[in-house]
Structure formats: C-alpha cells, structure tokens
Coordinates of C-alpha atoms in Angstrom, one line a residue:
M1 CA -21.1 128.4 31.8
K2 CA -21.7 124.7 32.2
I3 CA -25.2 124.0 31.1
L4 CA -27.1 120.7 31.6
V5 CA -29.8 120.2 29.0
T6 CA -32.6 117.7 29.5
G7 CA -34.6 116.4 26.5
A8 CA -31.6 117.1 24.3
K9 CA -32.9 114.8 21.5
G10 CA -36.1 116.8 21.1
Q11 CA -36.5 119.7 18.6
L12 CA -35.7 122.4 21.1
G13 CA -32.8 120.4 22.6
Q14 CA -31.3 119.9 19.2
E15 CA -31.6 123.6 18.4
I16 CA -29.9 124.5 21.7
S17 CA -26.9 122.2 20.9
R18 CA -26.6 124.0 17.5
Q19 CA -26.9 127.6 18.7
M20 CA -25.1 127.9 22.0
D21 CA -21.9 129.8 22.0
A22 CA -18.5 128.0 22.0
D23 CA -17.8 129.2 25.6
Q24 CA -20.9 127.4 26.9
Q25 CA -20.1 123.8 28.0
L26 CA -23.2 121.7 27.2
I27 CA -24.0 118.4 29.0
L28 CA -26.7 116.9 26.7
T29 CA -29.0 114.4 28.4
D30 CA -32.1 112.5 27.4
I31 CA -34.1 109.6 28.7
D32 CA -31.4 107.1 27.8
N33 CA -28.8 108.7 30.1
L34 CA -30.9 110.7 32.6
D35 CA -34.3 109.6 33.8
I36 CA -35.4 112.8 35.5
T37 CA -38.1 110.9 37.5
N38 CA -35.3 109.0 39.3
Q39 CA -34.2 111.2 42.2
D40 CA -31.1 109.2 42.9
K41 CA -30.0 109.3 39.2
V42 CA -30.6 113.1 39.0
R43 CA -28.6 113.6 42.2
S44 CA -25.7 111.5 40.9
V45 CA -25.6 113.4 37.6
F46 CA -25.5 116.7 39.3
Q47 CA -22.7 115.6 41.7
E48 CA -20.7 114.4 38.7
V49 CA -21.1 117.4 36.3
K50 CA -21.9 120.2 38.7
P51 CA -23.8 122.4 36.2
Q52 CA -24.2 126.1 36.7
A53 CA -27.5 126.1 34.8
V54 CA -30.1 123.7 33.6
I55 CA -32.3 124.1 30.5
H56 CA -35.2 121.7 31.2
C57 CA -36.7 120.7 27.8
A58 CA -37.7 117.1 28.8
A59 CA -41.5 116.7 29.1
Y60 CA -44.4 114.4 28.7
T61 CA -45.8 116.1 25.6
N62 CA -48.4 113.6 24.3
V63 CA -51.4 115.9 24.9
D64 CA -54.0 113.3 24.0
G65 CA -52.2 110.4 25.6
A66 CA -51.9 112.2 28.9
E67 CA -55.7 112.2 29.2
Q68 CA -55.5 108.4 29.9
D69 CA -52.1 108.5 31.6
F70 CA -52.2 111.2 34.3
D71 CA -49.7 109.3 36.5
G72 CA -47.2 109.2 33.6
A73 CA -47.6 112.8 32.7
Y74 CA -47.4 113.9 36.4
K75 CA -44.3 111.8 37.0
V76 CA -42.4 113.4 34.2
N77 CA -43.7 117.0 34.2
V78 CA -44.0 117.4 38.0
I79 CA -41.8 114.9 39.8
G80 CA -39.1 115.2 37.2
S81 CA -39.1 119.0 37.4
Q82 CA -39.1 118.8 41.2
N83 CA -36.0 116.5 41.2
L84 CA -34.1 118.9 38.9
A85 CA -35.2 122.0 40.9
S86 CA -34.1 120.5 44.2
Q87 CA -30.6 119.7 42.8
C88 CA -30.4 123.2 41.2
L89 CA -31.0 124.6 44.7
E90 CA -28.4 122.4 46.3
H91 CA -25.8 123.2 43.6
H92 CA -26.6 126.9 43.3
A93 CA -27.6 126.5 39.6
R94 CA -30.2 128.5 37.7
M95 CA -32.9 126.8 35.7
V96 CA -34.9 127.4 32.5
Y97 CA -38.2 125.5 32.5
I98 CA -40.0 125.2 29.2
S99 CA -43.7 125.5 29.6
T100 CA -46.7 125.9 27.4
D101 CA -49.6 128.0 26.2
Y102 CA -51.9 125.2 27.3
V103 CA -51.7 126.5 30.9
F104 CA -54.5 128.9 29.7
D105 CA -58.1 128.0 29.0
G106 CA -58.4 130.0 25.8
Q107 CA -61.4 132.0 26.8
G108 CA -59.4 135.3 26.5
T109 CA -60.0 137.9 23.8
R110 CA -56.5 139.5 23.8
P111 CA -53.0 137.9 24.0
Y112 CA -52.2 136.5 27.4
R113 CA -49.6 138.2 29.5
E114 CA -47.4 136.4 32.0
F115 CA -49.5 137.5 35.0
D116 CA -52.9 136.6 33.6
P117 CA -54.8 133.9 35.4
T118 CA -54.1 130.3 34.4
N119 CA -56.7 127.6 34.0
P120 CA -55.5 124.6 32.0
L121 CA -58.1 122.4 30.3
S122 CA -56.1 119.2 29.7
V123 CA -54.0 116.9 31.8
Y124 CA -51.0 118.0 29.9
G125 CA -51.6 121.6 30.6
K126 CA -52.3 120.9 34.3
T127 CA -49.1 118.9 34.8
K128 CA -47.0 121.6 33.1
L129 CA -48.6 124.2 35.3
Y130 CA -47.9 122.0 38.4
G131 CA -44.3 121.8 37.2
E132 CA -44.2 125.6 37.0
N133 CA -45.5 125.9 40.5
I134 CA -43.2 123.4 42.1
I135 CA -40.2 125.1 40.6
R136 CA -41.3 128.5 41.9
E137 CA -41.7 127.0 45.4
I138 CA -38.2 125.3 45.4
L139 CA -36.0 127.6 43.4
G140 CA -35.7 131.3 43.3
R141 CA -33.3 131.4 40.4
H142 CA -35.7 130.2 37.7
Y143 CA -36.8 131.3 34.3
I144 CA -40.2 129.8 33.3
V145 CA -40.6 130.2 29.6
R146 CA -44.0 129.4 28.1
T147 CA -44.0 128.8 24.3
S148 CA -46.5 127.7 21.7
W149 CA -46.9 125.7 18.5
L150 CA -43.2 125.0 18.4
Y151 CA -41.4 123.7 15.3
G152 CA -37.8 122.8 14.7
D153 CA -35.7 119.7 13.9
G154 CA -38.1 116.9 14.7
H155 CA -41.8 115.9 14.7
N156 CA -43.9 119.0 14.4
F157 CA -46.9 120.5 12.6
V158 CA -44.9 121.9 9.6
R159 CA -43.3 118.6 8.8
T160 CA -46.6 116.7 9.3
M161 CA -48.4 119.0 6.8
L162 CA -45.6 118.5 4.2
R163 CA -45.7 114.8 4.7
L164 CA -49.5 114.6 4.4
A165 CA -49.5 116.7 1.3
K166 CA -47.5 113.9 -0.4
E167 CA -50.0 111.3 0.7
K168 CA -53.3 113.0 0.2
K169 CA -55.1 115.2 -2.4
Q170 CA -57.0 117.2 0.2
L171 CA -56.5 118.1 3.9
R172 CA -58.9 119.2 6.5
V173 CA -57.4 121.5 9.2
V174 CA -59.0 123.1 12.3
S175 CA -59.7 126.8 11.8
D176 CA -61.2 127.8 15.2
Q177 CA -58.1 127.3 17.4
I178 CA -55.9 130.4 17.4
G179 CA -52.3 130.6 18.5
S180 CA -48.8 131.7 17.6
P181 CA -46.4 129.4 15.7
T182 CA -42.8 129.5 17.1
N183 CA -39.5 128.8 15.4
S184 CA -37.2 127.0 17.8
K185 CA -34.3 129.3 16.6
D186 CA -36.1 132.3 18.1
L187 CA -36.8 130.5 21.3
V188 CA -33.2 129.4 21.8
W189 CA -32.0 133.0 21.1
A190 CA -34.4 134.2 23.9
I191 CA -33.1 131.5 26.3
R192 CA -29.5 132.4 25.6
Q193 CA -30.1 136.1 26.5
L194 CA -32.1 135.3 29.6
L195 CA -29.3 133.1 31.0
L196 CA -27.0 136.2 30.8
T197 CA -29.3 138.0 33.3
D198 CA -30.6 137.7 36.8
A199 CA -34.1 138.6 35.7
Y200 CA -35.8 135.5 37.1
G201 CA -39.5 134.9 36.7
V202 CA -42.1 133.9 34.2
Y203 CA -41.8 134.7 30.5
H204 CA -43.8 134.2 27.3
G205 CA -41.7 133.2 24.3
S206 CA -43.7 132.7 21.1
G207 CA -43.8 133.9 17.6
N208 CA -45.3 137.4 17.0
G209 CA -48.7 137.5 15.4
A210 CA -51.5 134.9 15.4
C211 CA -53.2 132.5 13.1
S212 CA -55.4 129.4 13.1
W213 CA -54.0 125.9 12.4
Y214 CA -55.8 126.2 9.0
E215 CA -54.1 129.5 8.3
F216 CA -50.8 128.1 9.4
A217 CA -51.2 125.1 7.0
V218 CA -52.1 127.3 4.1
K219 CA -49.0 129.5 4.7
I220 CA -46.8 126.4 4.9
F221 CA -48.0 125.2 1.5
A222 CA -47.7 128.7 0.0
F223 CA -44.1 129.1 1.1
A224 CA -43.2 125.5 0.2
G225 CA -44.8 125.8 -3.3
V226 CA -47.1 122.9 -2.6
N227 CA -50.4 122.8 -4.5
I228 CA -53.1 121.1 -2.3
A229 CA -56.6 121.8 -1.3
V230 CA -57.0 122.7 2.4
E231 CA -60.5 122.7 3.9
P232 CA -61.2 124.6 7.2
I233 CA -63.1 122.6 9.8
T234 CA -64.2 123.2 13.4
T235 CA -62.8 121.6 16.5
G236 CA -66.1 119.8 16.8
E237 CA -65.5 118.1 13.5
Y238 CA -62.1 116.8 14.6
L239 CA -62.6 115.3 18.0
L240 CA -59.6 114.5 20.2
P241 CA -59.4 113.2 23.8
A242 CA -57.8 116.4 25.2
T243 CA -59.5 119.8 25.1
R244 CA -57.4 122.5 23.5
P245 CA -57.6 126.2 24.2
A246 CA -59.5 128.1 21.5
Y247 CA -57.3 131.2 21.8
S248 CA -53.9 130.7 23.3
V249 CA -52.0 133.7 21.8
M250 CA -49.4 135.0 24.2
E251 CA -47.7 138.4 24.4
N252 CA -44.0 138.4 25.1
Y253 CA -44.5 141.2 27.6
M254 CA -41.9 140.4 30.2
L255 CA -39.2 139.8 27.5
K256 CA -39.9 143.2 26.1
M257 CA -39.5 144.7 29.5
A258 CA -36.3 142.7 30.3
Q259 CA -34.3 142.6 27.1
G260 CA -36.5 143.3 24.1
D261 CA -38.5 140.8 22.1
P262 CA -36.3 138.6 19.9
F263 CA -39.2 136.8 18.2
R264 CA -40.0 137.4 14.6
L265 CA -43.4 137.6 13.0
W266 CA -44.5 134.0 12.6
E267 CA -44.7 134.2 8.8
E268 CA -41.2 135.5 8.6
A269 CA -39.9 132.8 10.9
L270 CA -41.8 130.1 9.1
E271 CA -40.4 131.1 5.7
D272 CA -36.9 131.0 7.1
Y273 CA -37.5 127.5 8.5
L274 CA -38.7 126.2 5.2
C275 CA -35.7 127.7 3.4
D276 CA -33.4 125.9 5.8
L277 CA -35.4 122.7 5.3
N278 CA -34.9 122.8 1.6
S279 CA -31.3 123.8 1.6

C-alpha cells in the first residue's frame, strides 16, 4: 500500500516511519514539502504520488497559542484536513485522521466512548473537532483516531520532565487533570491494524488506565531513577490561556469491538519508552 504521511517530522510521524512494514511504501511529508493549507499544492502532490491511504498527523498543536490564533489553528486543522479529504475522495484513498481527547469537556465521571457527546473547551479542541466533522462529511473511508497525552521521539511531557529535573531541585505539577498517557508505538500499531480493515469510523486510541499529570511525573522519575521533589498543585495555581478538560480519559471501545485493544497499561508502556530512551 502506498501511504502518504503528513506531519512526518513529528513524534507520531517519526514512529510511523520506523514501524511500518517493508511492503508499505511511505511518502513522508511535512510543512517544508507539503503545505496542507494550500489546495493547489495538495492536489499536485496527490496527482504525482497517487496514494492509496493518508495518515494525517499534521496539526496546529500549540494549545495555548491557538487561543490567540484562531485563524491559524482553523487553517491547519480544518482547511488543511478538508483539502486532504477532498483529494482522498477524488483518488479513492482512505484516510487516518489523528484527533484528540480535547474534543471533550472533561465533565464526565467515566472514560469517554467514541459515541459520547463532544464539547471542546479550547480553540485547539474546537478546530480538531471541526476537522473530524469535515472529514466525515467529505469522505466515507475514514478512520478518526482520538489519542491523548502522546509521547514518542520529539517534544513531549516525558522529555520535558527529565530535562527540568536536571535544571531544578523541585517541580510543581498539576494533580487535578486526569488522562491517559499514550506511547506512540502503541498508537502506530493500532493504525497499522486499522488500515488493513474496512472498519471505518471514529476510534479512541490511548494508553489503558488513568493518572494525573502529577502521578505521571512521579512515575517518570521513579522509572528513570531520578530523585527529585514533586509537589502536586491545582489547575488554578498554574494558569494557562487555554482551558483543559479535567477528566479526559477515553475507553478504546470501538478498537476492542473491531480488532482487540493493542494499547498497554500506561505504566508498562512508559517503562518501555524510558528503557528505549536510555539504550
């Protein structure tokens, strides 16, 4: 299968390039060679490479920056996704769209399933949901995969904590936002399996189990053998421009129904990641 990957330099894109089978022909693109907001450029690339599938990782992911840049976030997350979906329809290609737990408002008391109501609180969450909706409208052959607290090869919470531990004697980490850390390895495995099926629709793809950012940080340092004091604080003590959902744990319900859940417990996946990081 010939697969076009957007956002190939990001942590998920890099993991895709490492994990995909030898019989998959990957066309790796990023902003330097494919501006997804440019309709003519997208059309030209599709005409040239004629992909059978697209894994759409490219996104405007600056959650706080988006609060002051709605147009920029909308252009990438909605218009860019629309351009790709339109070309997928024209070229009979299927599409994987990577979305987010931030499409939910965090007021739930149990893990969100794929068919639970959405209600994003931030510009980032809203534009990612608009991207989902426009893909649904244009393209029947879609897999919308919502993930959360992703880490891999690139800028992420795990690496930030390890870096800060070298610079500071004590860290303060939010303890009242609950979610599910996700190893990019597990997410790519799920994407690979979905692409082998015609089971189109919306999926949740995140690590199993749940924790707060504070608990996540404590576990990172425990597995890494780093001795540092970590103080739990509330969201109110760490004010940021964008509102985050207080509880954004997702259940991989549709994956379980379609093919089985490939995601490990978040602690197990984190320990594996840190072992790889140190090897």
